[in-house]
Amino acid sequence: MGFASALGWDNGVVLAPMGADIAGPKLVAAVANAGGLGLLASPVNMYDTTLKVIRDTKKLTSKPFGAGILLEFEQSATTIRAIFDEKLACMQVFWGDYTKEMVDEAHKNGVKILHQVGSVAAAEKAVAAGVDCIIAQGVEAGGHVIGNVSVIALVPRIVDLVGDRNITVVAAGSISDPRGFVAALALGAKGICMGTRFIASKESYANDYYKQQLLHYTEADTDYTDLYSRASWVAPTRVLNTPFHQKWKPVPQDVSNNEDQPIVGYSIIFGGSFIEGAEKIIKELGGRSQVKPVKAVVLLKSTEGVSGTIYFTQEGDAPTKVTGTVTGLKPGLHGFHIHALGDTTNGCMSTGPHFNPAGKDHGAPSDETRHAGDLGNLVVGADGKVDLNISDKQIPLTGPNSIIGRAVVVHADPDDLGKGGHELSKTTGNAGARIACGVIGLQAT
């Protein structure tokens, strides 16, 4: 079962509910509007404030979104009540048990439960409680980390535990780009939960200068510590190993009050004012690298003398651009499609039907009703050559409907775009034989 079918959102990207307003209304709404699941960072024990944050978010999006709750704090009960009263789509719970009775109450209020765990034992409790989703957090994750197992070891174990139950498994921890998403899917997850990567977005509440510096640090520049939560909440945290952190790391383990903790770090990262010396410190703060455009390539093969190389490029959630050159075709129109299978063991015939995840009838690229793989016709000149320049939003290179691993097929005849009245018009466009094809693979960068 896919992420969308289980939870009702367009794709499997979840925004982690990062505290102190980083995951505030603007960022949550932006993620929701882009088809992901945004989770608000809920204030603790502040019913009215929680209502305001939720309602501010609703002004910015009509899409479903949720909020995160820390079970460590008993005062969270008033915040949970606000979430129920506002009928949010879901609630993420973290750092503690959420019983079947609690899950049942949430369901009665129309709220689905996403439980973030760091171990198989905790996942077993979540399954028994009847949660809707389990977020498997690996020890690589940024921020507060509840377990000590890597995401690559934890996710398959939890996927096997869930089995065929109607519970979605989402992977979390050191995932920041399409390759990480694909890796999570290979482990059996149906989606990913990201935090750090979203801090650098324009909608987050973090300082702009911090966002820029966030791009300079790598996975080797973090530290796993309890330094920032010894007094109020014993929670290990993965942080950036900046000069600021190195300065405070030798603080004695017996810190017993918030005044003795290096809370200045939070003042800098979150949207507060700079303090003296903060500029020097903040220049050393950082995180993951920017997500680069995703690129794919196809090398056409044919027994009919057709050849060509086709390139696919997608930046973020923008339409995918298709470029390249095909030669050896007869002048005129030739159907051009993405087919469902990347299997050419029996030539082009084993590539299956058109790629059609929505189960619609065949149509033109501009039609609302069409197969995702319907790219219309190649218009070939007298020299038998065509240069491609296509932009299409239904053939993404990332996400659950990615075309990576599928096939491009060129046909002998024109595609009637579903309007020819032939018995094959609504399935293949009556485009004739498959004369060239190739598998879509990730391009070397």
Short mmCIF file of C-alpha atoms in Angstrom, two decimals:
data_model
loop_
_atom_site.label_atom_id
_atom_site.label_comp_id
_atom_site.label_asym_id
_atom_site.label_seq_id
_atom_site.Cartn_x
_atom_site.Cartn_y
_atom_site.Cartn_z
CA MET A 1 0.00 0.00 0.00
CA GLY A 2 1.41 3.38 -0.99
CA PHE A 3 1.70 6.43 1.18
CA ALA A 4 -1.11 8.29 -0.58
CA SER A 5 -3.57 5.39 -0.40
CA ALA A 6 -2.87 4.83 3.28
CA LEU A 7 -2.80 8.38 4.58
CA GLY A 8 -4.40 10.50 1.88
CA TRP A 9 -1.55 12.81 0.79
CA ASP A 10 0.01 13.21 -2.64
CA ASN A 11 3.42 11.78 -1.84
CA GLY A 12 5.55 10.34 0.92
CA VAL A 13 7.48 13.42 2.06
CA VAL A 14 6.88 14.42 5.68
CA LEU A 15 8.14 17.62 7.31
CA ALA A 16 9.46 16.94 10.81
CA PRO A 17 7.82 19.17 13.48
CA MET A 18 10.96 21.16 14.30
CA GLY A 19 10.65 23.32 17.40
CA ALA A 20 10.61 27.02 18.14
CA ASP A 21 8.49 27.85 15.10
CA ILE A 22 10.94 26.57 12.47
CA ALA A 23 8.13 24.23 11.42
CA GLY A 24 5.62 27.06 11.67
CA PRO A 25 2.60 27.98 9.55
CA LYS A 26 4.56 29.21 6.50
CA LEU A 27 6.75 26.12 6.18
CA VAL A 28 3.99 23.63 7.01
CA ALA A 29 1.65 25.23 4.47
CA ALA A 30 4.37 25.30 1.80
CA VAL A 31 5.05 21.58 2.27
CA ALA A 32 1.34 20.79 2.22
CA ASN A 33 0.73 22.87 -0.90
CA ALA A 34 3.57 21.01 -2.63
CA GLY A 35 1.90 17.67 -1.92
CA GLY A 36 3.81 16.66 1.20
CA LEU A 37 2.68 16.31 4.80
CA GLY A 38 3.62 19.27 6.97
CA LEU A 39 3.75 18.85 10.75
CA LEU A 40 3.57 21.87 13.03
CA ALA A 41 5.76 22.12 16.10
CA SER A 42 3.12 22.41 18.82
CA PRO A 43 3.61 24.69 21.84
CA VAL A 44 3.55 22.77 25.14
CA ASN A 45 0.60 23.41 27.45
CA MET A 46 -0.69 26.36 25.42
CA TYR A 47 -4.20 25.67 24.17
CA ASP A 48 -4.92 29.15 22.80
CA THR A 49 -1.49 29.49 21.20
CA THR A 50 -1.88 26.11 19.52
CA LEU A 51 -5.28 27.12 18.15
CA LYS A 52 -3.78 30.30 16.70
CA VAL A 53 -0.88 28.47 15.04
CA ILE A 54 -3.24 25.92 13.50
CA ARG A 55 -5.66 28.57 12.27
CA ASP A 56 -2.82 30.67 10.84
CA THR A 57 -1.73 27.60 8.87
CA LYS A 58 -5.26 26.98 7.59
CA LYS A 59 -5.23 30.48 6.11
CA LEU A 60 -2.26 29.47 3.96
CA THR A 61 -3.37 26.04 2.75
CA SER A 62 -6.49 23.99 2.13
CA LYS A 63 -4.46 20.77 2.12
CA PRO A 64 -4.26 18.34 5.06
CA PHE A 65 -1.54 18.90 7.66
CA GLY A 66 -0.79 17.84 11.21
CA ALA A 67 1.17 18.64 14.36
CA GLY A 68 3.81 17.00 16.51
CA ILE A 69 3.57 16.24 20.23
CA LEU A 70 6.31 15.32 22.73
CA LEU A 71 4.90 12.69 25.08
CA GLU A 72 7.70 13.38 27.57
CA PHE A 73 5.76 16.37 28.87
CA GLU A 74 2.48 15.74 30.71
CA GLN A 75 1.39 19.29 29.91
CA SER A 76 0.98 18.26 26.27
CA ALA A 77 -2.60 17.20 27.06
CA THR A 78 -3.95 20.71 26.50
CA THR A 79 -2.15 20.93 23.18
CA ILE A 80 -3.58 17.58 22.11
CA ARG A 81 -7.06 18.86 22.95
CA ALA A 82 -6.50 21.84 20.66
CA ILE A 83 -5.42 19.50 17.85
CA PHE A 84 -8.56 17.41 18.31
CA ASP A 85 -10.81 20.47 18.49
CA GLU A 86 -9.35 21.81 15.23
CA LYS A 87 -9.78 18.41 13.54
CA LEU A 88 -6.26 18.23 12.15
CA ALA A 89 -5.59 15.42 9.70
CA CYS A 90 -2.99 13.78 11.90
CA MET A 91 -0.79 14.05 14.97
CA GLN A 92 2.79 12.84 15.28
CA VAL A 93 3.67 11.53 18.76
CA PHE A 94 7.26 11.11 19.94
CA TRP A 95 9.30 10.10 22.97
CA GLY A 96 6.93 7.86 24.88
CA ASP A 97 4.08 5.37 24.63
CA TYR A 98 0.73 6.19 23.07
CA THR A 99 -1.79 3.58 24.18
CA LYS A 100 -4.64 2.00 22.25
CA GLU A 101 -7.12 4.03 24.28
CA MET A 102 -5.33 7.22 23.25
CA VAL A 103 -5.24 6.16 19.60
CA ASP A 104 -8.95 5.30 19.72
CA GLU A 105 -9.73 8.75 21.13
CA ALA A 106 -7.74 10.38 18.34
CA HIS A 107 -9.60 8.35 15.74
CA LYS A 108 -12.94 9.35 17.25
CA ASN A 109 -11.86 12.95 16.68
CA GLY A 110 -10.89 12.20 13.07
CA VAL A 111 -7.15 12.48 13.75
CA LYS A 112 -4.71 9.83 12.49
CA ILE A 113 -1.67 8.95 14.61
CA LEU A 114 1.92 8.87 13.37
CA HIS A 115 4.20 7.42 16.06
CA GLN A 116 7.93 8.12 15.75
CA VAL A 117 10.05 5.36 17.27
CA GLY A 118 13.71 4.37 17.46
CA SER A 119 13.47 0.63 18.11
CA VAL A 120 11.57 -2.49 17.09
CA ALA A 121 10.29 -2.85 20.66
CA ALA A 122 8.68 0.59 20.52
CA ALA A 123 7.26 -0.22 17.09
CA GLU A 124 5.65 -3.36 18.50
CA LYS A 125 3.81 -1.22 21.05
CA ALA A 126 2.73 1.20 18.33
CA VAL A 127 1.38 -1.64 16.19
CA ALA A 128 -0.55 -3.03 19.16
CA ALA A 129 -2.01 0.41 19.82
CA GLY A 130 -3.35 0.61 16.27
CA VAL A 131 -1.47 3.66 14.99
CA ASP A 132 -1.82 4.68 11.34
CA CYS A 133 1.85 5.26 10.62
CA ILE A 134 5.21 4.47 12.19
CA ILE A 135 8.12 6.84 11.59
CA ALA A 136 11.30 4.79 12.01
CA GLN A 137 13.98 7.21 13.22
CA GLY A 138 17.59 6.13 12.78
CA VAL A 139 20.39 7.27 15.05
CA GLU A 140 21.71 9.38 12.14
CA ALA A 141 18.81 11.82 12.53
CA GLY A 142 19.36 15.45 13.47
CA GLY A 143 17.80 16.97 16.58
CA HIS A 144 16.47 14.76 19.38
CA VAL A 145 17.25 11.08 18.73
CA ILE A 146 15.37 8.38 20.60
CA GLY A 147 17.17 5.21 19.48
CA ASN A 148 20.65 3.89 18.74
CA VAL A 149 20.05 1.84 15.58
CA SER A 150 20.80 3.02 12.04
CA VAL A 151 17.91 3.75 9.72
CA ILE A 152 19.15 1.13 7.24
CA ALA A 153 18.91 -1.55 9.95
CA LEU A 154 15.73 -0.30 11.63
CA VAL A 155 13.39 0.29 8.69
CA PRO A 156 13.38 -3.27 7.26
CA ARG A 157 12.77 -4.73 10.72
CA ILE A 158 9.76 -2.49 11.26
CA VAL A 159 8.47 -3.11 7.72
CA ASP A 160 8.58 -6.85 8.41
CA LEU A 161 6.87 -6.32 11.76
CA VAL A 162 4.02 -4.35 10.19
CA GLY A 163 3.52 -6.93 7.44
CA ASP A 164 0.22 -6.52 5.61
CA ARG A 165 -1.37 -4.36 8.30
CA ASN A 166 -2.80 -1.02 7.22
CA ILE A 167 0.11 0.87 8.81
CA THR A 168 2.45 3.01 6.75
CA VAL A 169 6.17 2.96 7.55
CA VAL A 170 8.17 6.17 7.02
CA ALA A 171 11.97 6.42 7.26
CA ALA A 172 13.74 9.25 9.11
CA GLY A 173 17.39 10.05 9.64
CA SER A 174 20.04 11.61 7.36
CA ILE A 175 17.75 11.72 4.32
CA SER A 176 18.00 14.89 2.29
CA ASP A 177 17.82 14.16 -1.43
CA PRO A 178 16.11 11.96 -4.04
CA ARG A 179 18.72 9.22 -3.66
CA GLY A 180 17.91 8.98 0.03
CA PHE A 181 14.22 8.78 -0.83
CA VAL A 182 14.86 5.92 -3.27
CA ALA A 183 17.00 4.13 -0.69
CA ALA A 184 14.18 4.40 1.87
CA LEU A 185 11.74 2.92 -0.62
CA ALA A 186 14.17 0.07 -1.29
CA LEU A 187 14.19 -0.67 2.45
CA GLY A 188 10.41 -1.03 2.32
CA ALA A 189 9.34 2.38 3.62
CA LYS A 190 6.50 4.21 1.88
CA GLY A 191 7.84 7.68 2.60
CA ILE A 192 10.49 9.79 4.32
CA CYS A 193 10.50 12.33 7.14
CA MET A 194 12.97 15.22 6.78
CA GLY A 195 13.87 18.08 9.09
CA THR A 196 17.30 19.61 8.51
CA ARG A 197 16.88 19.90 4.75
CA PHE A 198 13.75 22.02 5.26
CA ILE A 199 15.50 24.44 7.63
CA ALA A 200 17.25 25.95 4.61
CA SER A 201 13.95 26.71 2.87
CA LYS A 202 12.76 30.29 2.60
CA GLU A 203 9.60 29.54 4.59
CA SER A 204 11.32 28.30 7.75
CA TYR A 205 11.67 30.64 10.73
CA ALA A 206 15.43 30.14 11.06
CA ASN A 207 17.79 33.06 10.48
CA ASP A 208 18.58 33.62 6.80
CA TYR A 209 22.31 33.66 7.49
CA TYR A 210 22.03 30.37 9.33
CA LYS A 211 20.18 28.89 6.36
CA GLN A 212 23.02 29.84 4.04
CA GLN A 213 25.70 28.46 6.35
CA LEU A 214 23.66 25.29 6.76
CA LEU A 215 24.71 24.32 3.25
CA HIS A 216 28.43 24.15 4.04
CA TYR A 217 28.47 21.36 6.63
CA THR A 218 28.42 17.64 5.80
CA GLU A 219 27.44 14.36 7.45
CA ALA A 220 30.92 14.19 9.02
CA ASP A 221 30.42 17.42 10.96
CA THR A 222 27.90 16.32 13.61
CA ASP A 223 28.08 15.21 17.23
CA TYR A 224 25.75 13.06 19.34
CA THR A 225 25.36 14.65 22.79
CA ASP A 226 23.06 15.31 25.75
CA LEU A 227 24.64 18.73 26.34
CA TYR A 228 21.57 20.73 25.37
CA SER A 229 18.96 18.88 27.42
CA ARG A 230 20.49 17.74 30.69
CA ALA A 231 18.40 19.90 33.00
CA SER A 232 14.88 19.74 31.56
CA TRP A 233 14.75 16.62 29.42
CA VAL A 234 17.35 13.86 29.18
CA ALA A 235 17.29 13.51 25.41
CA PRO A 236 20.37 12.87 23.25
CA THR A 237 20.64 15.30 20.36
CA ARG A 238 22.55 15.22 17.10
CA VAL A 239 24.03 18.68 16.56
CA LEU A 240 26.58 20.40 14.36
CA ASN A 241 30.12 20.19 15.65
CA THR A 242 30.74 23.93 15.49
CA PRO A 243 33.31 25.92 17.49
CA PHE A 244 30.39 26.99 19.68
CA HIS A 245 29.55 23.36 20.44
CA GLN A 246 33.20 22.45 20.99
CA LYS A 247 33.50 25.27 23.53
CA TRP A 248 30.52 24.05 25.58
CA LYS A 249 31.11 20.30 25.22
CA PRO A 250 33.42 20.05 28.31
CA VAL A 251 30.62 21.36 30.60
CA PRO A 252 30.33 18.98 33.61
CA GLN A 253 27.71 16.25 33.42
CA ASP A 254 25.99 17.39 36.65
CA VAL A 255 24.30 20.46 35.15
CA SER A 256 21.10 20.85 37.15
CA ASN A 257 19.41 23.98 35.90
CA ASN A 258 18.61 25.69 32.63
CA GLU A 259 20.69 28.75 33.51
CA ASP A 260 23.87 26.64 33.27
CA GLN A 261 23.02 25.24 29.83
CA PRO A 262 24.30 26.72 26.54
CA ILE A 263 20.84 27.77 25.40
CA VAL A 264 22.38 30.58 23.34
CA GLY A 265 22.62 28.02 20.53
CA TYR A 266 18.86 27.90 20.26
CA SER A 267 18.57 31.70 20.27
CA ILE A 268 20.87 31.87 17.27
CA ILE A 269 19.31 29.10 15.20
CA PHE A 270 15.73 30.13 15.80
CA GLY A 271 14.40 33.48 14.69
CA GLY A 272 15.49 35.52 17.70
CA SER A 273 17.88 38.45 17.84
CA PHE A 274 21.65 38.12 17.58
CA ILE A 275 23.66 38.45 20.77
CA GLU A 276 27.17 39.82 21.04
CA GLY A 277 29.60 37.54 19.23
CA ALA A 278 26.80 35.61 17.54
CA GLU A 279 27.90 36.48 14.01
CA LYS A 280 31.24 34.72 14.53
CA ILE A 281 29.49 31.68 15.98
CA ILE A 282 26.78 31.45 13.38
CA LYS A 283 29.26 31.38 10.52
CA GLU A 284 30.20 27.92 11.76
CA LEU A 285 26.68 26.52 11.92
CA GLY A 286 25.54 24.14 9.19
CA GLY A 287 23.82 21.01 7.87
CA ARG A 288 23.24 19.14 4.65
CA SER A 289 24.02 20.15 1.08
CA GLN A 290 21.47 21.51 -1.36
CA VAL A 291 19.43 19.02 -3.35
CA LYS A 292 20.66 19.19 -6.94
CA PRO A 293 18.45 18.69 -10.01
CA VAL A 294 17.69 15.04 -10.74
CA LYS A 295 18.86 13.83 -14.14
CA ALA A 296 18.09 10.67 -16.10
CA VAL A 297 19.06 9.35 -19.52
CA VAL A 298 17.78 6.85 -22.10
CA LEU A 299 19.78 5.22 -24.90
CA LEU A 300 17.32 4.06 -27.55
CA LYS A 301 17.75 0.62 -29.10
CA SER A 302 16.03 -0.56 -32.27
CA THR A 303 15.99 -3.24 -34.95
CA GLU A 304 14.60 -0.66 -37.39
CA GLY A 305 17.63 1.63 -37.64
CA VAL A 306 16.35 4.16 -35.09
CA SER A 307 18.81 5.57 -32.57
CA GLY A 308 19.03 8.41 -30.09
CA THR A 309 19.81 9.63 -26.61
CA ILE A 310 17.09 11.27 -24.51
CA TYR A 311 17.67 13.26 -21.32
CA PHE A 312 15.29 13.99 -18.44
CA THR A 313 15.91 16.77 -15.90
CA GLN A 314 13.80 17.87 -12.93
CA GLU A 315 14.51 20.62 -10.40
CA GLY A 316 12.55 20.26 -7.17
CA ASP A 317 8.88 19.72 -7.94
CA ALA A 318 9.01 21.59 -11.27
CA PRO A 319 7.89 19.86 -14.50
CA THR A 320 10.38 17.40 -15.95
CA LYS A 321 12.24 18.62 -19.05
CA VAL A 322 12.83 16.14 -21.88
CA THR A 323 15.59 16.88 -24.39
CA GLY A 324 17.75 14.96 -26.83
CA THR A 325 17.84 13.80 -30.44
CA VAL A 326 16.35 10.79 -32.26
CA THR A 327 17.42 9.80 -35.78
CA GLY A 328 16.57 7.14 -38.37
CA LEU A 329 12.81 7.74 -38.34
CA LYS A 330 10.51 8.07 -41.33
CA PRO A 331 9.30 11.67 -41.84
CA GLY A 332 5.97 12.43 -40.15
CA LEU A 333 4.45 11.73 -36.75
CA HIS A 334 5.48 8.96 -34.38
CA GLY A 335 3.84 8.12 -31.06
CA PHE A 336 6.13 8.80 -28.10
CA HIS A 337 5.37 7.35 -24.68
CA ILE A 338 6.68 6.31 -21.27
CA HIS A 339 5.82 2.66 -20.66
CA ALA A 340 5.36 1.06 -17.26
CA LEU A 341 8.19 -1.49 -17.24
CA GLY A 342 11.93 -1.12 -17.70
CA ASP A 343 12.09 -4.61 -19.21
CA THR A 344 13.58 -5.01 -22.69
CA THR A 345 14.38 -8.75 -22.49
CA ASN A 346 11.86 -9.34 -25.29
CA GLY A 347 12.63 -6.14 -27.12
CA CYS A 348 10.17 -3.29 -26.80
CA MET A 349 7.20 -5.62 -26.33
CA SER A 350 8.19 -6.43 -22.74
CA THR A 351 8.02 -2.78 -21.61
CA GLY A 352 4.35 -3.28 -20.77
CA PRO A 353 1.52 -0.76 -21.22
CA HIS A 354 1.74 3.01 -20.99
CA PHE A 355 2.76 4.32 -17.56
CA ASN A 356 -0.64 5.07 -16.05
CA PRO A 357 -0.60 5.19 -12.22
CA ALA A 358 -3.93 7.05 -12.06
CA GLY A 359 -5.77 4.48 -14.21
CA LYS A 360 -7.05 6.99 -16.77
CA ASP A 361 -7.81 6.73 -20.50
CA HIS A 362 -5.20 7.57 -23.13
CA GLY A 363 -5.07 11.19 -24.26
CA ALA A 364 -2.97 14.09 -25.47
CA PRO A 365 -0.20 15.63 -23.31
CA SER A 366 -2.38 18.70 -22.76
CA ASP A 367 -5.48 16.72 -21.76
CA GLU A 368 -6.61 16.55 -18.15
CA THR A 369 -7.52 12.90 -18.72
CA ARG A 370 -4.45 11.04 -20.00
CA HIS A 371 -1.89 8.45 -19.08
CA ALA A 372 1.06 9.96 -17.24
CA GLY A 373 3.24 8.46 -19.98
CA ASP A 374 1.33 10.08 -22.85
CA LEU A 375 3.89 12.43 -24.44
CA GLY A 376 2.12 12.79 -27.79
CA ASN A 377 4.00 12.60 -31.10
CA LEU A 378 7.51 13.18 -32.35
CA VAL A 379 7.39 15.44 -35.41
CA VAL A 380 10.11 14.14 -37.73
CA GLY A 381 11.51 16.14 -40.62
CA ALA A 382 12.62 15.00 -44.06
CA ASP A 383 16.07 14.14 -42.69
CA GLY A 384 14.57 11.54 -40.33
CA LYS A 385 15.73 13.50 -37.29
CA VAL A 386 13.89 15.14 -34.40
CA ASP A 387 15.21 17.30 -31.56
CA LEU A 388 13.17 16.98 -28.37
CA ASN A 389 12.16 19.87 -26.14
CA ILE A 390 9.30 18.76 -23.90
CA SER A 391 8.18 19.90 -20.45
CA ASP A 392 5.71 17.70 -18.59
CA LYS A 393 4.54 17.66 -14.96
CA GLN A 394 3.22 14.08 -14.95
CA ILE A 395 6.57 12.31 -15.36
CA PRO A 396 8.50 13.10 -12.15
CA LEU A 397 11.96 11.71 -11.49
CA THR A 398 11.34 11.39 -7.75
CA GLY A 399 8.53 10.24 -5.49
CA PRO A 400 6.19 7.27 -5.71
CA ASN A 401 5.34 7.97 -9.38
CA SER A 402 8.93 8.37 -10.54
CA ILE A 403 9.65 7.25 -14.10
CA ILE A 404 13.15 6.09 -13.17
CA GLY A 405 13.44 2.43 -14.17
CA ARG A 406 10.59 2.62 -16.67
CA ALA A 407 10.97 2.76 -20.47
CA VAL A 408 10.67 5.18 -23.38
CA VAL A 409 9.02 3.78 -26.52
CA VAL A 410 8.87 5.27 -30.03
CA HIS A 411 6.11 3.95 -32.31
CA ALA A 412 5.89 3.44 -36.06
CA ASP A 413 2.66 5.40 -36.56
CA PRO A 414 1.06 8.63 -35.32
CA ASP A 415 -0.65 8.66 -31.92
CA ASP A 416 -4.30 9.68 -32.44
CA LEU A 417 -4.26 11.12 -28.89
CA GLY A 418 -7.30 9.10 -27.88
CA LYS A 419 -9.54 10.82 -30.40
CA GLY A 420 -9.35 8.59 -33.49
CA GLY A 421 -12.35 6.40 -32.73
CA HIS A 422 -10.30 3.22 -33.15
CA GLU A 423 -10.71 0.39 -30.67
CA LEU A 424 -7.15 1.10 -29.47
CA SER A 425 -7.53 4.88 -29.27
CA LYS A 426 -8.24 4.95 -25.53
CA THR A 427 -5.43 2.54 -24.62
CA THR A 428 -2.52 3.06 -27.03
CA GLY A 429 -3.59 5.87 -29.36
CA ASN A 430 -3.41 3.29 -32.17
CA ALA A 431 0.23 4.26 -32.63
CA GLY A 432 1.31 1.00 -34.25
CA ALA A 433 4.41 -1.08 -33.72
CA ARG A 434 7.11 -0.32 -31.17
CA ILE A 435 10.21 0.47 -33.24
CA ALA A 436 12.61 1.81 -30.60
CA CYS A 437 12.87 1.77 -26.82
CA GLY A 438 15.20 2.21 -23.88
CA VAL A 439 15.23 2.06 -20.09
CA ILE A 440 15.26 5.32 -18.09
CA GLY A 441 18.23 5.34 -15.74
CA LEU A 442 19.82 7.88 -13.41
CA GLN A 443 22.45 9.95 -15.21
CA ALA A 444 26.00 10.24 -13.91
CA THR A 445 26.77 13.71 -12.56
#
